[in-house]
Coordinates of C-alpha atoms in Angstrom, one line a residue:
M20 CA 54.4 50.6 113.4
A21 CA 53.1 52.2 110.3
N22 CA 49.5 53.2 109.8
K23 CA 47.0 50.6 108.6
K24 CA 47.0 49.8 105.0
F25 CA 43.7 49.9 103.2
G26 CA 42.7 49.5 99.6
L27 CA 44.6 47.1 97.3
F28 CA 47.0 45.9 100.0
A29 CA 44.1 45.2 102.3
A30 CA 42.5 43.0 99.7
I31 CA 45.8 41.1 99.2
A32 CA 46.2 40.7 103.0
L33 CA 42.7 39.5 103.3
A34 CA 43.2 36.9 100.6
G35 CA 46.3 35.7 102.3
S36 CA 44.6 35.4 105.6
V37 CA 41.8 33.4 104.2
L38 CA 44.2 30.9 102.6
L39 CA 46.1 30.6 105.8
A40 CA 42.9 30.1 107.8
G41 CA 41.8 27.4 105.5
C42 CA 45.0 25.3 106.0
G43 CA 45.5 26.1 109.7
G44 CA 48.4 28.5 109.0
D45 CA 51.7 27.6 107.3
S46 CA 53.8 30.0 109.3
A47 CA 53.9 29.9 113.1
T48 CA 54.5 33.0 115.2
D49 CA 55.2 32.9 118.9
S50 CA 52.1 34.6 120.5
G51 CA 53.4 34.5 124.1
G52 CA 50.9 33.6 126.8
S53 CA 50.6 30.4 128.7
G54 CA 51.4 27.9 125.9
E55 CA 47.8 26.6 125.9
G56 CA 45.5 26.6 122.9
G57 CA 45.8 23.2 121.4
G58 CA 49.1 23.9 119.6
A59 CA 47.4 26.0 117.0
E60 CA 49.8 28.1 114.9
N61 CA 49.2 31.8 114.5
P62 CA 48.2 33.2 111.1
E63 CA 50.6 35.4 109.2
F64 CA 47.8 38.0 108.7
L65 CA 44.8 39.1 110.7
S66 CA 41.8 40.8 109.2
I67 CA 39.4 42.9 111.3
L68 CA 36.0 43.3 109.6
T69 CA 34.4 46.7 110.5
G70 CA 31.6 48.6 108.7
G71 CA 31.1 51.4 106.3
T72 CA 33.9 54.0 106.1
T73 CA 31.7 56.8 107.6
G74 CA 30.5 54.7 110.6
T75 CA 32.2 54.1 114.0
Y76 CA 33.5 50.6 113.4
Y77 CA 35.9 51.6 110.7
P78 CA 38.1 54.1 112.5
L79 CA 38.0 52.0 115.7
G80 CA 39.0 49.0 113.7
G81 CA 42.0 50.9 112.2
A82 CA 43.2 51.9 115.6
M83 CA 42.8 48.4 117.0
A84 CA 44.6 46.9 114.0
T85 CA 47.6 49.1 114.8
I86 CA 47.5 48.1 118.5
I87 CA 47.2 44.4 117.7
E88 CA 50.0 44.5 115.2
N89 CA 52.3 46.4 117.6
E90 CA 51.6 44.0 120.5
T91 CA 51.5 40.7 118.6
G92 CA 53.8 41.3 115.7
I93 CA 51.1 39.9 113.3
D94 CA 50.3 42.0 110.3
T95 CA 46.8 43.2 111.0
T96 CA 44.4 45.1 108.6
A97 CA 41.0 46.7 109.2
E98 CA 38.6 46.1 106.3
S99 CA 35.4 48.1 105.5
S100 CA 32.3 45.9 105.2
Q101 CA 28.5 45.8 105.4
A102 CA 28.8 45.5 109.2
S103 CA 27.2 43.3 111.8
A104 CA 25.3 40.5 110.0
A105 CA 27.6 40.4 107.0
N106 CA 30.6 40.2 109.4
M107 CA 29.2 37.2 111.2
T108 CA 28.7 35.4 107.9
A109 CA 32.1 36.4 106.6
L110 CA 33.8 35.0 109.7
A111 CA 31.9 31.8 109.3
D112 CA 33.1 31.7 105.7
D113 CA 36.8 32.3 106.6
A114 CA 36.8 35.7 105.0
G115 CA 38.2 37.3 108.2
Q116 CA 39.4 36.5 111.7
I117 CA 38.0 39.2 113.9
A118 CA 34.9 41.4 113.5
F119 CA 32.8 44.1 114.9
V120 CA 29.1 43.1 115.5
Q121 CA 26.1 44.2 117.5
T122 CA 25.3 42.0 120.5
D123 CA 21.8 41.5 119.2
T124 CA 23.0 40.4 115.8
A125 CA 25.5 38.0 117.3
F126 CA 22.7 36.5 119.4
Y127 CA 20.5 36.0 116.3
A128 CA 23.4 34.3 114.5
A129 CA 24.1 31.9 117.4
E130 CA 20.4 30.8 117.6
G131 CA 19.7 31.0 113.8
S132 CA 16.9 33.5 114.0
N133 CA 15.8 36.7 112.2
M134 CA 18.3 37.4 109.4
F135 CA 20.0 34.1 110.2
E136 CA 16.8 32.0 110.0
G137 CA 17.9 28.4 109.4
E138 CA 21.6 29.3 109.5
V139 CA 23.2 28.8 112.9
I140 CA 26.7 30.2 113.2
D141 CA 28.5 28.3 115.9
T142 CA 32.1 28.9 114.7
V143 CA 32.4 32.4 116.2
S144 CA 32.8 33.5 119.8
A145 CA 33.0 36.8 121.7
I146 CA 36.2 38.7 122.6
G147 CA 34.3 41.4 124.5
A148 CA 31.8 44.2 124.6
L149 CA 33.0 47.7 123.6
Y150 CA 30.5 50.6 123.9
P151 CA 26.8 51.4 123.4
E152 CA 25.6 51.4 119.8
T153 CA 23.0 54.1 119.8
I154 CA 20.0 53.7 117.5
Q155 CA 19.7 57.1 115.9
L156 CA 16.6 58.1 113.8
V157 CA 18.2 60.9 111.8
T158 CA 16.3 63.6 109.9
T159 CA 16.7 67.3 109.1
A160 CA 15.0 70.3 110.4
N161 CA 12.9 70.9 107.3
S162 CA 11.6 67.3 107.0
G163 CA 8.6 67.8 109.3
I164 CA 9.4 64.6 111.2
A165 CA 9.4 65.1 114.9
A166 CA 8.1 61.7 116.1
F167 CA 8.2 58.1 114.9
E168 CA 4.5 58.3 114.0
D169 CA 5.5 60.9 111.4
L170 CA 7.4 58.3 109.4
K171 CA 4.3 56.8 107.8
G172 CA 4.5 57.1 104.0
K173 CA 8.0 58.6 104.2
K174 CA 11.1 57.5 102.4
V175 CA 13.3 56.0 105.2
S176 CA 16.7 54.4 105.1
V177 CA 16.5 51.2 107.2
G178 CA 20.1 50.1 106.9
A179 CA 22.2 48.2 104.4
P180 CA 21.3 44.7 103.4
G181 CA 22.8 42.3 106.0
S182 CA 23.0 45.1 108.6
G183 CA 21.8 44.8 112.2
T184 CA 20.4 48.3 111.7
Y185 CA 17.6 46.8 109.7
I186 CA 16.4 44.7 112.6
N187 CA 16.7 47.7 115.0
A188 CA 14.5 49.7 112.6
E189 CA 12.0 46.9 112.3
Q190 CA 11.7 46.5 116.0
L191 CA 11.4 50.2 116.8
L192 CA 8.7 50.6 114.1
E193 CA 6.9 47.6 115.6
I194 CA 6.9 49.2 119.1
H195 CA 5.4 52.3 117.5
G196 CA 2.6 50.3 115.8
M197 CA 4.1 50.2 112.4
T198 CA 5.9 47.8 110.0
M199 CA 8.2 48.2 107.1
E200 CA 5.1 48.3 104.9
D201 CA 4.2 51.7 106.5
V202 CA 7.3 53.4 105.1
E203 CA 9.1 53.5 101.8
A204 CA 12.1 51.5 103.0
Q205 CA 15.4 52.2 101.4
N206 CA 18.3 49.8 101.9
L207 CA 21.2 52.3 102.2
D208 CA 24.4 52.3 104.1
F209 CA 25.4 55.2 106.3
A210 CA 27.3 57.2 103.6
E211 CA 24.4 56.7 101.2
S212 CA 21.9 57.8 103.9
Q213 CA 23.9 60.9 104.5
E214 CA 24.1 61.8 100.9
S215 CA 20.4 61.1 100.3
L216 CA 19.3 63.1 103.3
Q217 CA 21.5 66.0 102.1
A218 CA 20.0 65.8 98.6
G219 CA 16.4 65.5 99.9
Q220 CA 16.0 62.1 98.3
I221 CA 14.9 60.5 101.6
D222 CA 13.2 61.8 104.7
A223 CA 14.9 60.0 107.5
A224 CA 17.5 57.3 108.2
F225 CA 18.0 54.7 110.9
I226 CA 21.7 54.7 111.9
T227 CA 22.9 52.3 114.6
A228 CA 26.4 53.3 115.6
G229 CA 28.4 54.9 118.4
T230 CA 28.0 58.6 118.7
P231 CA 29.3 60.8 117.3
T232 CA 28.9 59.0 113.9
G233 CA 30.9 60.3 111.0
A234 CA 28.0 60.2 108.5
V235 CA 25.8 62.2 110.8
E236 CA 28.5 64.7 111.6
S237 CA 29.0 65.2 107.8
L238 CA 25.3 65.8 107.4
G239 CA 25.4 68.3 110.3
A240 CA 28.1 70.3 108.4
T241 CA 25.6 71.3 105.7
T242 CA 22.2 71.2 107.5
D243 CA 20.5 71.2 110.9
V244 CA 20.3 67.6 112.2
V245 CA 17.3 66.3 114.1
I246 CA 17.4 63.0 116.1
V247 CA 13.9 61.8 116.6
P248 CA 13.4 60.8 120.3
V249 CA 12.3 57.4 121.7
A250 CA 9.7 58.2 124.4
E251 CA 10.3 56.7 127.9
D252 CA 7.3 54.4 127.7
K253 CA 8.2 53.1 124.3
A254 CA 11.8 52.5 125.4
T255 CA 10.5 50.5 128.3
E256 CA 8.2 48.5 126.1
L257 CA 11.0 47.7 123.7
I258 CA 13.3 46.5 126.4
E259 CA 10.7 44.3 127.9
K260 CA 10.2 42.5 124.6
Y261 CA 13.8 42.6 123.4
P262 CA 16.1 42.7 126.6
Y263 CA 19.3 43.3 124.7
Y264 CA 18.3 46.9 124.3
A265 CA 19.1 49.6 126.9
K266 CA 18.0 53.2 127.4
D267 CA 20.4 55.7 126.0
T268 CA 20.8 59.4 125.2
V269 CA 22.4 61.4 122.4
P270 CA 23.9 64.3 124.4
S271 CA 23.3 67.9 123.8
G272 CA 26.1 69.4 121.7
T273 CA 26.4 66.3 119.5
Y274 CA 25.7 67.2 115.9
G275 CA 24.8 70.7 117.1
L276 CA 21.8 69.5 119.2
T277 CA 20.7 72.0 121.8
E278 CA 19.3 69.4 124.2
D279 CA 19.7 65.7 125.2
V280 CA 17.6 63.3 123.0
P281 CA 16.4 60.1 124.6
T282 CA 16.8 56.9 122.6
V283 CA 17.9 53.3 123.0
S284 CA 21.0 51.3 122.2
V285 CA 22.5 47.9 121.8
L286 CA 26.2 47.1 122.4
A287 CA 29.1 46.9 120.0
M288 CA 31.3 43.9 120.5
L289 CA 34.3 42.2 119.0
V290 CA 34.1 38.5 117.9
A291 CA 36.7 36.1 116.7
Q292 CA 36.8 32.8 114.9
N293 CA 36.8 29.9 117.4
D294 CA 39.8 28.3 115.8
L295 CA 42.1 31.2 116.7
S296 CA 44.3 29.9 119.5
E297 CA 43.7 30.6 123.1
D298 CA 47.1 32.3 123.4
L299 CA 46.5 34.5 120.4
V300 CA 43.1 35.7 121.5
Y301 CA 44.4 36.3 125.0
D302 CA 47.1 38.5 123.5
I303 CA 44.6 40.3 121.2
T304 CA 42.2 40.9 124.1
K305 CA 45.0 42.2 126.4
A306 CA 46.3 44.4 123.6
I307 CA 43.0 46.1 123.0
Y308 CA 41.7 46.5 126.6
E309 CA 45.1 47.7 128.0
N310 CA 45.8 50.3 125.2
T311 CA 42.6 52.2 124.8
D312 CA 44.6 55.4 125.3
Q313 CA 45.9 54.9 121.8
I314 CA 42.4 54.9 120.3
Q315 CA 41.6 58.5 119.2
H316 CA 37.8 58.2 119.3
A317 CA 35.1 59.3 121.8
K318 CA 34.0 55.7 122.3
A319 CA 37.4 54.6 123.6
E320 CA 36.4 55.7 127.1
F321 CA 33.7 53.0 127.2
I322 CA 36.1 50.1 126.3
K323 CA 36.9 48.7 129.7
A324 CA 37.8 45.2 130.9
E325 CA 35.3 45.4 133.9
T326 CA 32.3 45.9 131.6
A327 CA 33.6 43.8 128.6
L328 CA 31.3 40.8 129.4
D329 CA 28.1 42.9 129.8
G330 CA 25.3 42.1 127.4
I331 CA 27.0 39.3 125.6
G332 CA 24.6 36.4 124.6
I333 CA 27.1 34.1 122.9
D334 CA 30.0 32.0 124.1
I335 CA 33.2 33.8 125.1
H336 CA 36.4 32.7 123.4
P337 CA 38.6 30.9 125.9
G338 CA 41.5 33.3 125.3
A339 CA 39.3 36.3 126.1
Q340 CA 37.8 34.6 129.1
K341 CA 41.2 33.8 130.5
Y342 CA 42.2 37.5 130.2
F343 CA 39.1 38.8 131.9
D344 CA 39.3 36.2 134.6
E345 CA 42.8 37.5 135.4
V346 CA 42.0 41.2 135.4
N347 CA 38.5 41.1 137.0
Q348 CA 39.3 38.8 139.9

């Protein structure tokens, strides 16, 4: 199957998928499976909402779109987006069918808290967890920033508007006795953060993504990258208050680092609109978790059926649950 189509065609495909989603689909495609799923017809197009083009979601989404199209026969396109929170809202608004999202952000959407205050999203459910999303506080060797406490008064990118990265930044600052008022917060996406660090326009950037992250690798091509560590006691304190975090490490050798750097992570997961049929989501789930060898990214090794339900705080789509029940019994 041909490589995924981005740009103009992607926009046309997305528009078509939204129209089909709105009317329940005018064209049925046999999805295989058990025949269950309420008789829902499959859409002609599927759109996977990812993140910025220099993050981890985007290349993974492109690879998964190819796999899904090959296995289901449905034209599937990966779209760049503003990532987690924006993706949940987009799915609720029928602007896509599948999306990448952080487990913490999906939890906030389901309960209507934090960036979703007063806006409960109950039309989206989980396909499965993918890999650790490492919270990386990125700076450069000449910034003078070696610890979180050094951020006071500094220009710090805290993530694009609508991004789960913003909440991660806020919570990590909180654990270190600070708030957004203690830094000059900049709402930049990963690419903008990279460019601004490179130009000396900001001092540090929070980036929540699987490592290695494209934007940080690009920064490391021109300057020495520093990842600010999260001390063991601070990580423990964070996890006690916000249990969807886990301790993590950016390994030595990543971005040219000469030693392991301790930090924390949440999980990346895939979600889908509830009204996609059980059969179709079963086929999508099976396609992804049984073809990870076709994903040319370091994070593919973490995408496993046996860990796919770890850390998920929202409902599992019945089609995904059916698949995991079969393979994990």
